[in-house]
């Protein structure tokens, strides 16, 4: 069989690696692909829509099995909102089908272009983590294709160990072929959003604390270049589900209709340096000034997915790509930790175009799940070459000093030692994993870098490169 190789990247396009790629379009083809991996004494990793930022869905030493062709809806219970589908179904598809019928995702990341498999494997969170937890909390059953070729079922009350290793397990227990999870009933496609500006980080954290109990959703855009007393000044967005009776009369008649926006696109990679401290400072000033305190109804797409409105927006970081650094601090140390982190960033000549702060609630079941009670800050840094890694190491040291951790779905450069220190349940994860994948059939570039699987894991027979595909494509 001809081998297809492609240059693949995550959403950050850093790194981009030459990988052997397969796109099974039905379950028998997927089973065959995994069987072939075993026969060749090699390894593979599942990939969804490639919206993780780093190298978690890359595998230059084995195969990448892209799951987007396995995207059938298998069942829906209109009483309970329980949906069963193949893992290649995207959140975008779920919204298109179910939102007009009064159901929405129980939690969603900042892009709808993720698959159900990717959402479970990263145990993704949204703006409602402090009130609802992460996606794994809504999953009732997973059908997992494991290394021996069998499909095993697991859930919160069935093969629980395997479930806890698979939710947040970054594809390393096997391939999620299907899942059942609960959707959330909604009356409208609108969200009732209160905007509140704060003048400092202290005010922002205080506002989260005061409002966490009152608002299902919250998020703060943060000015990461502000210094001194303004360090951490933010525009806070606090929201609840829009109810029909509260909508303006003009929207009440068709509460699931939202304005159709013309899709914009970044046509090519920007030259290096377009996003520099000067341009980011100007943008931040403008954003902060134009967002005055107030309350309005915002459609789901604008509220949850502002970046999806611009296709290929990752190209603004240029060909060498970028990393997203998502740092979570426990609540007890988050003020001090965030100050230390923001001061370090502000002193560097780097400017993060996006800086988003969220409040997080208790950790879910996943042994490698990211979110736990505290505050999480996401920052983007263009890949500037050799000097980026030492800078990120400094940020890692700050995180470690304050008991924080990095998100695997965003990570591209963390060291194995740092990972071990940040994820105390790694030993338990490894124990469960060794029972279902003793020969490391499932492995990614990230898993080898972080020492989750042996870096000398099997490569099998391999040929050379043929095609080139830009990052983020399925
Ligand atoms: C603009 C943007 C905003 C984002 N905002 C958030 C956010 O707010 N919160 C958040 O939590 N995340 C966020 N993310 C990250 C994103 O939600 C996760 O990386 C998610 O895992 C991507 O899903 P995917 O289908 O693209 O998976 P991929 O990126 O293709 O893969 C991610 C991981 O899932 C595994 N995987 C994929 N499919 C399967 C499968 N069928 N079986 C087993 N393993 C599988 C892969 O092996 C890999 O380890 C954001 C990403 C972008 C680009």
Coordinates of C-alpha atoms and ligand atoms in Angstrom, one line a residue:
X1 CA 0.0 0.0 0.0
X2 CA 1.3 3.5 -0.8
X3 CA 2.3 5.4 2.3
X4 CA 1.0 8.9 2.6
X5 CA 3.2 11.3 4.5
X6 CA 2.2 14.9 5.3
X7 CA 3.8 17.9 7.1
X8 CA 1.4 18.2 10.0
X9 CA 1.2 20.8 12.8
X10 CA -1.2 21.7 15.6
X11 CA -3.0 25.0 15.6
X12 CA 0.1 26.8 16.7
X13 CA 2.1 25.3 13.8
X14 CA 5.0 24.7 16.2
X15 CA 6.3 22.2 15.6
X16 CA 5.4 20.9 12.1
X17 CA 6.5 17.3 11.5
X18 CA 6.6 14.9 8.7
X19 CA 4.1 12.2 9.7
X20 CA 2.6 9.0 8.1
X21 CA -1.1 9.8 7.8
X22 CA -4.3 7.7 7.4
X23 CA -7.9 8.8 7.1
X24 CA -10.1 5.8 7.8
X25 CA -13.7 6.6 6.7
X26 CA -15.4 3.7 8.5
X27 CA -14.9 1.5 11.5
X28 CA -13.5 -1.6 9.6
X29 CA -10.8 0.7 8.0
X30 CA -9.9 2.0 11.4
X31 CA -9.6 -1.5 12.9
X32 CA -7.4 -2.5 9.9
X33 CA -5.2 0.5 10.4
X34 CA -4.6 -0.3 14.1
X35 CA -4.0 -4.0 13.2
X36 CA -1.4 -2.9 10.7
X37 CA 0.3 -0.8 13.3
X38 CA 0.6 -3.9 15.5
X39 CA 1.8 -6.1 12.6
X40 CA 4.5 -3.6 11.8
X41 CA 5.5 -3.4 15.5
X42 CA 4.9 0.4 15.2
X43 CA 2.7 3.0 17.0
X44 CA 0.0 5.5 16.2
X45 CA -2.0 8.4 17.6
X46 CA -5.5 9.6 16.9
X47 CA -6.1 13.1 15.5
X48 CA -9.3 15.0 15.3
X49 CA -9.5 18.5 13.8
X50 CA -5.9 19.4 14.9
X51 CA -7.0 22.2 17.2
X52 CA -4.6 21.3 20.0
X53 CA -1.8 23.8 19.7
X54 CA 1.4 21.7 20.0
X55 CA 2.4 18.1 19.3
X56 CA -0.3 16.0 21.0
X57 CA -1.8 14.9 17.7
X58 CA 1.5 14.5 15.9
X59 CA 3.6 11.4 15.6
X60 CA 6.7 11.5 13.5
X61 CA 7.8 8.1 14.6
X62 CA 4.6 6.2 13.7
X63 CA 1.2 6.9 12.2
X64 CA -1.4 9.6 12.7
X65 CA -5.0 8.3 12.3
X66 CA -7.3 11.1 11.4
X67 CA -10.8 10.5 12.8
X68 CA -12.9 13.1 11.0
X69 CA -14.3 10.5 8.6
X70 CA -15.9 8.6 11.4
X71 CA -18.6 11.2 12.0
X72 CA -22.0 9.5 12.2
X73 CA -24.7 10.4 14.7
X74 CA -25.8 7.2 16.4
X75 CA -28.7 8.2 18.7
X76 CA -30.4 10.9 20.6
X77 CA -32.8 10.8 23.5
X78 CA -35.0 13.9 23.3
X79 CA -36.1 13.5 26.9
X80 CA -32.7 13.5 28.5
X81 CA -30.5 15.2 25.8
X82 CA -28.2 12.1 25.7
X83 CA -26.5 12.0 22.4
X84 CA -24.4 9.1 21.0
X85 CA -22.1 9.7 18.1
X86 CA -18.9 8.7 16.5
X87 CA -15.8 10.5 17.8
X88 CA -15.1 12.4 14.6
X89 CA -18.3 14.4 14.9
X90 CA -17.4 18.1 15.5
X91 CA -18.9 20.5 18.0
X92 CA -19.9 22.6 15.0
X93 CA -22.0 19.8 13.6
X94 CA -23.6 19.1 16.9
X95 CA -24.6 22.8 17.2
X96 CA -26.0 22.9 13.7
X97 CA -28.2 19.8 14.4
X98 CA -29.2 20.4 18.1
X99 CA -29.3 24.1 18.8
X100 CA -32.4 24.7 16.7
X101 CA -34.0 21.9 18.7
X102 CA -33.2 23.6 22.0
X103 CA -30.0 21.7 23.0
X104 CA -26.5 23.1 23.4
X105 CA -23.1 21.7 24.4
X106 CA -22.8 21.4 28.2
X107 CA -19.4 23.1 27.9
X108 CA -17.3 24.2 25.0
X109 CA -13.8 25.5 24.2
X110 CA -13.2 28.7 22.4
X111 CA -13.5 27.1 19.0
X112 CA -16.3 24.8 17.7
X113 CA -14.0 23.1 15.3
X114 CA -13.0 20.3 17.7
X115 CA -14.2 16.7 17.5
X116 CA -15.9 14.8 20.3
X117 CA -12.8 12.5 20.5
X118 CA -10.5 15.5 20.9
X119 CA -12.8 17.1 23.4
X120 CA -12.8 13.9 25.6
X121 CA -9.1 13.2 25.1
X122 CA -8.2 16.7 26.3
X123 CA -11.2 16.9 28.8
X124 CA -11.8 20.4 27.4
X125 CA -13.3 23.2 29.5
X126 CA -15.2 26.4 28.7
X127 CA -16.2 29.6 30.3
X128 CA -18.4 27.7 32.8
X129 CA -15.8 25.5 34.4
X130 CA -16.3 27.1 37.8
X131 CA -20.0 26.1 37.7
X132 CA -20.2 23.0 35.5
X133 CA -16.7 21.4 35.3
X134 CA -15.1 20.1 32.1
X135 CA -16.5 18.0 29.2
X136 CA -15.7 14.6 30.8
X137 CA -18.3 15.3 33.5
X138 CA -21.0 15.0 30.9
X139 CA -19.7 11.8 29.3
X140 CA -21.7 8.6 30.2
X141 CA -20.0 6.1 28.0
X142 CA -16.9 5.8 25.8
X143 CA -16.3 3.1 23.2
X144 CA -12.5 2.7 23.0
X145 CA -10.5 0.8 20.4
X146 CA -7.6 -0.6 22.4
X147 CA -4.2 -2.0 21.4
X148 CA -5.3 -5.6 21.1
X149 CA -7.9 -4.6 18.5
X150 CA -10.9 -4.9 20.9
X151 CA -13.4 -2.2 21.5
X152 CA -14.0 -1.7 25.3
X153 CA -16.8 0.3 26.9
X154 CA -16.0 2.5 29.9
X155 CA -17.8 5.2 31.8
X156 CA -18.1 6.7 35.3
X157 CA -19.8 3.5 36.6
X158 CA -18.2 1.0 34.2
X159 CA -14.5 0.2 33.9
X160 CA -14.0 3.4 35.8
X161 CA -10.2 3.2 35.8
X162 CA -10.1 3.1 32.0
X163 CA -12.6 5.9 31.8
X164 CA -10.5 8.1 34.2
X165 CA -7.4 7.4 32.1
X166 CA -9.1 8.1 28.8
X167 CA -10.8 11.4 29.8
X168 CA -7.9 13.9 29.5
X169 CA -5.6 11.0 28.5
X170 CA -4.6 12.7 25.2
X171 CA -5.3 9.6 23.1
X172 CA -2.8 7.4 24.9
X173 CA -5.2 4.6 26.1
X174 CA -6.5 4.0 22.6
X175 CA -8.8 5.5 20.0
X176 CA -12.2 6.8 21.1
X177 CA -14.5 5.5 18.3
X178 CA -17.8 6.7 19.8
X179 CA -19.3 8.3 23.0
X180 CA -22.5 9.1 24.7
X181 CA -22.8 12.4 26.5
X182 CA -25.4 14.8 27.8
X183 CA -26.4 18.0 26.0
X184 CA -27.9 20.9 27.9
X185 CA -31.3 22.3 27.3
X186 CA -31.5 26.0 26.3
X187 CA -34.4 28.3 25.5
X188 CA -32.5 30.5 23.1
X189 CA -29.3 30.8 21.1
X190 CA -28.5 34.0 23.1
X191 CA -26.5 34.8 26.2
X192 CA -27.2 37.5 28.7
X193 CA -23.8 39.1 29.1
X194 CA -22.7 41.7 31.6
X195 CA -19.4 43.6 30.8
X196 CA -17.4 45.0 33.6
X197 CA -14.0 46.7 33.4
X198 CA -11.5 46.3 36.2
X199 CA -8.4 48.4 36.8
X200 CA -6.1 45.8 38.2
X201 CA -5.5 42.1 38.6
X202 CA -6.7 42.3 42.2
X203 CA -10.0 43.8 41.1
X204 CA -10.3 41.1 38.4
X205 CA -9.8 38.2 40.9
X206 CA -12.1 39.9 43.4
X207 CA -14.8 40.2 40.7
X208 CA -14.5 36.5 39.9
X209 CA -14.8 35.6 43.5
X210 CA -17.9 37.8 44.0
X211 CA -19.7 36.6 40.8
X212 CA -18.7 32.9 40.5
X213 CA -21.9 31.9 42.3
X214 CA -24.1 34.1 40.3
X215 CA -23.0 33.7 36.7
X216 CA -22.8 30.3 34.9
X217 CA -20.1 31.7 32.5
X218 CA -17.3 34.1 33.0
X219 CA -14.1 35.1 31.3
X220 CA -11.7 38.1 31.4
X221 CA -9.8 39.6 28.5
X222 CA -6.7 40.8 30.2
X223 CA -4.2 43.6 29.1
X224 CA -1.0 41.7 29.5
X225 CA 1.1 44.7 28.7
X226 CA -0.3 47.0 31.4
X227 CA 2.2 47.6 34.2
X228 CA 2.4 48.9 37.8
X229 CA -1.0 49.6 39.4
X230 CA -2.8 48.7 36.1
X231 CA -1.1 45.2 35.9
X232 CA -3.9 42.8 35.1
X233 CA -6.5 45.3 34.2
X234 CA -9.3 43.5 32.4
X235 CA -12.6 43.5 30.6
X236 CA -14.7 40.9 32.4
X237 CA -17.6 39.1 30.7
X238 CA -20.2 37.5 33.0
X239 CA -23.1 35.6 31.5
X240 CA -26.1 33.4 31.9
X241 CA -28.2 31.5 29.4
X242 CA -30.6 33.8 27.6
X243 CA -34.3 33.1 28.5
X244 CA -37.0 33.8 26.0
X245 CA -38.9 36.1 28.3
X246 CA -35.9 38.3 28.8
X247 CA -35.0 38.7 25.1
X248 CA -35.9 41.9 23.3
X249 CA -39.3 41.5 21.6
X250 CA -37.6 41.5 18.1
X251 CA -35.7 38.3 19.0
X252 CA -38.4 36.5 21.0
X253 CA -40.3 35.1 18.0
X254 CA -37.3 33.1 16.6
X255 CA -35.0 32.7 19.6
X256 CA -32.7 30.3 17.8
X257 CA -32.0 32.5 14.8
X258 CA -28.8 34.4 15.1
X259 CA -27.2 36.9 12.6
X260 CA -25.3 35.3 9.8
X261 CA -21.8 36.7 9.6
X262 CA -19.7 36.8 6.5
X263 CA -16.7 34.5 7.0
X264 CA -13.4 36.3 7.0
X265 CA -10.1 34.7 6.4
X266 CA -6.4 35.5 6.8
X267 CA -5.2 34.6 3.3
X268 CA -1.5 34.1 4.0
X269 CA 1.0 33.9 6.8
X270 CA 2.0 37.4 8.0
X271 CA 5.6 38.5 8.0
X272 CA 7.4 38.1 11.3
X273 CA 7.0 41.1 13.7
X274 CA 3.6 42.4 12.6
X275 CA 2.5 41.5 16.2
X276 CA 4.9 43.4 18.3
X277 CA 4.6 45.2 21.7
X278 CA 3.7 48.4 19.9
X279 CA 0.8 47.0 17.8
X280 CA -0.4 44.9 20.7
X281 CA -0.3 47.8 23.1
X282 CA -2.3 49.9 20.7
X283 CA -4.9 47.1 20.3
X284 CA -5.1 46.6 24.0
X285 CA -5.7 50.3 24.7
X286 CA -8.4 50.4 22.1
X287 CA -10.1 47.2 23.3
X288 CA -10.1 48.3 27.0
X289 CA -11.4 51.8 26.2
X290 CA -14.2 50.6 23.8
X291 CA -15.6 48.0 26.2
X292 CA -17.6 50.0 28.7
X293 CA -19.6 48.5 31.6
X294 CA -23.0 47.3 30.5
X295 CA -25.3 44.4 29.7
X296 CA -26.5 43.0 26.4
X297 CA -27.7 39.8 24.7
X298 CA -24.9 38.2 22.6
X299 CA -25.4 35.3 20.2
X300 CA -23.7 32.0 21.0
X301 CA -21.3 32.3 18.2
X302 CA -20.0 35.8 19.1
X303 CA -19.9 34.9 22.8
X304 CA -18.2 31.5 22.6
X305 CA -16.3 31.5 19.4
X306 CA -15.2 35.1 18.5
X307 CA -12.0 33.7 16.8
X308 CA -13.9 31.3 14.6
X309 CA -15.1 34.3 12.6
X310 CA -11.7 34.6 11.0
X311 CA -10.5 31.4 9.3
X312 CA -6.8 30.6 9.6
X313 CA -6.3 33.4 12.1
X314 CA -3.2 31.4 13.3
X315 CA -1.4 32.7 10.2
X316 CA -1.0 36.2 11.8
X317 CA 1.9 34.6 13.8
X318 CA 3.8 33.9 10.6
X319 CA 5.3 30.7 9.2
X320 CA 7.2 29.8 12.3
X321 CA 4.0 29.6 14.3
X322 CA 3.4 30.2 17.9
X323 CA 2.8 28.5 21.2
X324 CA -0.1 29.1 23.6
X325 CA 1.0 29.1 27.2
X326 CA -1.9 28.2 29.4
X327 CA -1.0 28.5 33.1
X328 CA -3.3 27.3 35.9
X329 CA -2.6 28.5 39.5
X330 CA -4.4 27.1 42.5
X331 CA -6.7 29.7 44.1
X332 CA -4.5 30.1 47.2
X333 CA -1.6 31.3 45.2
X334 CA -3.2 32.7 42.0
X335 CA -2.8 36.3 42.8
X336 CA 0.9 36.1 43.6
X337 CA 1.6 33.6 40.8
X338 CA -0.2 35.7 38.2
X339 CA 1.6 38.9 39.3
X340 CA 4.9 37.1 39.0
X341 CA 4.0 35.7 35.6
X342 CA 2.6 38.9 34.1
X343 CA 5.5 40.9 35.4
X344 CA 7.9 38.5 33.7
X345 CA 6.0 38.7 30.5
X346 CA 5.6 42.4 30.6
X347 CA 9.4 42.8 31.2
X348 CA 10.2 40.7 28.2
X349 CA 10.0 42.1 24.7
X350 CA 7.2 39.7 24.0
X351 CA 3.5 40.7 23.7
X352 CA 0.7 38.2 23.8
X353 CA -2.0 39.4 21.4
X354 CA -4.5 37.2 23.3
X355 CA -4.6 37.0 27.0
X356 CA -7.6 35.2 28.6
X357 CA -8.2 34.6 32.3
X358 CA -10.8 32.2 33.6
X359 CA -11.9 31.0 37.0
X360 CA -11.9 27.2 37.4
X361 CA -13.7 24.8 39.7
X362 CA -12.8 21.4 41.2
X363 CA -11.0 18.8 39.1
X364 CA -13.0 16.1 37.3
X365 CA -12.4 12.4 37.0
X366 CA -9.6 12.4 34.5
X367 CA -6.2 11.4 35.9
X368 CA -4.4 13.8 33.5
X369 CA -7.2 16.3 33.3
X370 CA -6.0 19.9 33.5
X371 CA -8.5 22.0 35.3
X372 CA -8.7 22.3 39.1
X373 CA -9.9 25.1 41.4
X374 CA -8.0 28.3 40.7
X375 CA -7.4 30.7 37.8
X376 CA -6.1 29.9 34.4
X377 CA -4.4 32.4 32.1
X378 CA -3.7 31.7 28.4
X379 CA -1.1 33.7 26.5
X380 CA 0.2 33.4 22.9
X381 CA 3.9 33.8 22.0
X382 CA 5.2 33.7 18.5
X383 CA 8.0 31.2 17.9
X384 CA 11.0 33.5 17.8
X385 CA 13.5 30.6 17.6
X386 CA 16.2 29.6 20.1
X387 CA 15.3 32.2 22.8
X388 CA 11.6 31.1 23.2
X389 CA 12.4 27.9 25.1
X390 CA 14.5 29.4 27.8
X391 CA 11.9 32.1 28.3
X392 CA 9.1 29.5 28.7
X393 CA 11.3 27.6 31.1
X394 CA 11.4 30.7 33.3
X395 CA 7.6 30.9 33.2
X396 CA 7.5 27.1 34.1
X397 CA 9.6 27.8 37.1
X398 CA 7.2 30.5 38.2
X399 CA 4.3 28.1 37.7
X400 CA 6.1 25.4 39.7
X401 CA 6.9 27.8 42.5
X402 CA 3.3 28.6 43.0
X403 CA 2.0 25.0 42.5
X404 CA 0.5 25.6 39.1
X405 CA 0.4 23.5 35.9
X406 CA 0.3 23.7 32.1
X407 CA -2.5 22.4 29.8
X408 CA -1.5 19.4 27.7
X409 CA -3.7 20.5 24.8
X410 CA -1.7 23.7 24.5
X411 CA 1.7 22.5 25.4
X412 CA 4.5 22.2 22.9
X413 CA 7.7 22.7 24.9
X414 CA 7.3 21.5 28.5
X415 CA 10.1 19.2 29.8
X416 CA 9.4 15.7 31.2
X417 CA 10.6 16.8 34.7
X418 CA 8.2 19.8 34.7
X419 CA 5.4 17.6 33.5
X420 CA 6.0 15.0 36.3
X421 CA 6.0 17.7 38.9
X422 CA 2.8 19.2 37.6
X423 CA 0.8 16.0 37.2
X424 CA 0.8 14.0 40.4
X425 CA -1.6 11.3 39.1
X426 CA 0.8 10.4 36.3
X427 CA 1.8 7.1 38.1
X428 CA -1.8 6.0 38.4
X429 CA -2.3 6.9 34.7
X430 CA 0.7 4.8 33.7
X431 CA -0.6 1.9 35.7
X432 CA -4.0 1.9 34.0
X433 CA -2.3 2.5 30.6
X434 CA 0.0 -0.4 31.0
X435 CA -3.0 -2.8 31.3
X436 CA -4.5 -1.7 28.0
X437 CA -1.4 -0.8 26.0
X438 CA 1.6 -2.7 27.4
X439 CA 3.5 -2.3 24.1
X440 CA 3.1 1.4 23.6
X441 CA 1.0 1.1 20.4
X442 CA -0.5 4.5 21.1
X443 CA 2.1 7.3 21.2
X444 CA 2.5 10.9 20.2
X445 CA 5.4 13.2 19.8
X446 CA 4.2 15.0 23.0
X447 CA 3.9 11.7 24.9
X448 CA 7.6 10.8 24.1
X449 CA 8.8 14.4 24.9
X450 CA 7.0 14.2 28.3
X451 CA 8.2 10.7 29.0
X452 CA 4.7 9.3 29.2
X453 CA 5.8 6.7 26.7
X454 CA 9.2 5.4 26.1
X455 CA 11.0 7.7 23.7
X456 CA 12.5 4.7 21.9
X457 CA 9.0 3.3 21.3
X458 CA 8.7 1.4 18.0
X459 CA 8.9 3.2 14.7
X460 CA 8.1 0.3 12.4
X461 CA 9.0 0.3 8.7
X462 CA 8.7 3.8 7.2
X463 CA 9.1 5.5 3.8
X464 CA 9.7 9.2 3.0
X465 CA 7.7 12.4 2.6
X466 CA 5.1 13.1 -0.1
X467 CA 2.5 15.8 0.7
X468 CA 2.4 19.0 2.7
X469 CA -0.5 20.1 4.8
X470 CA -0.8 23.2 6.9
X471 CA -1.4 23.1 10.7
X472 CA -4.9 22.8 12.0
X473 CA -6.3 20.8 9.1
X474 CA -7.8 17.4 9.9
Ligands
LIG1 C1 -9.0 28.9 19.0 C2 -8.9 27.8 20.0 C3 -9.5 28.0 21.2 C4 -9.5 26.9 22.2 N1 -10.1 27.1 23.4 C5 -10.0 26.2 24.3 C6 -10.7 26.3 25.5 O1 -11.3 27.3 25.8 N2 -10.7 25.3 26.4 C7 -10.1 24.1 26.1 O2 -10.1 23.2 26.9 N3 -9.4 23.9 24.9 C8 -9.4 24.9 24.0 N4 -8.7 24.7 22.8 C9 -8.0 23.5 22.6 C10 -9.0 22.4 22.0 O3 -10.2 22.4 22.6 C11 -8.4 21.0 22.3 O4 -7.0 20.9 21.9 C12 -9.1 19.8 21.6 O5 -8.6 18.7 22.1 C13 -9.0 19.9 20.1 O6 -9.8 18.9 19.5 P1 -9.4 18.2 18.1 O7 -10.6 17.4 17.7 O8 -8.9 19.3 17.2 O9 -8.2 17.3 18.6 P2 -6.7 17.2 18.1 O10 -6.1 18.5 18.3 O11 -6.7 16.6 16.7 O12 -6.1 16.2 19.2 C14 -6.0 16.6 20.5 C15 -5.7 15.3 21.4 O13 -6.9 14.5 21.3 C16 -6.5 13.2 20.9 N5 -7.6 12.7 20.1 C17 -8.3 13.3 19.1 N6 -9.3 12.5 18.6 C18 -9.2 11.3 19.4 C19 -9.9 10.1 19.4 N7 -11.0 9.9 18.5 N8 -9.6 9.2 20.3 C20 -8.6 9.4 21.1 N9 -7.9 10.5 21.2 C21 -8.2 11.5 20.3 C22 -5.3 13.4 20.1 O14 -4.5 12.2 20.1 C23 -4.6 14.5 20.9 O15 -3.9 14.0 22.0 C24 -8.8 25.7 21.9 C25 -8.2 25.6 20.6 C26 -8.3 26.6 19.7 C27 -7.6 26.4 18.3

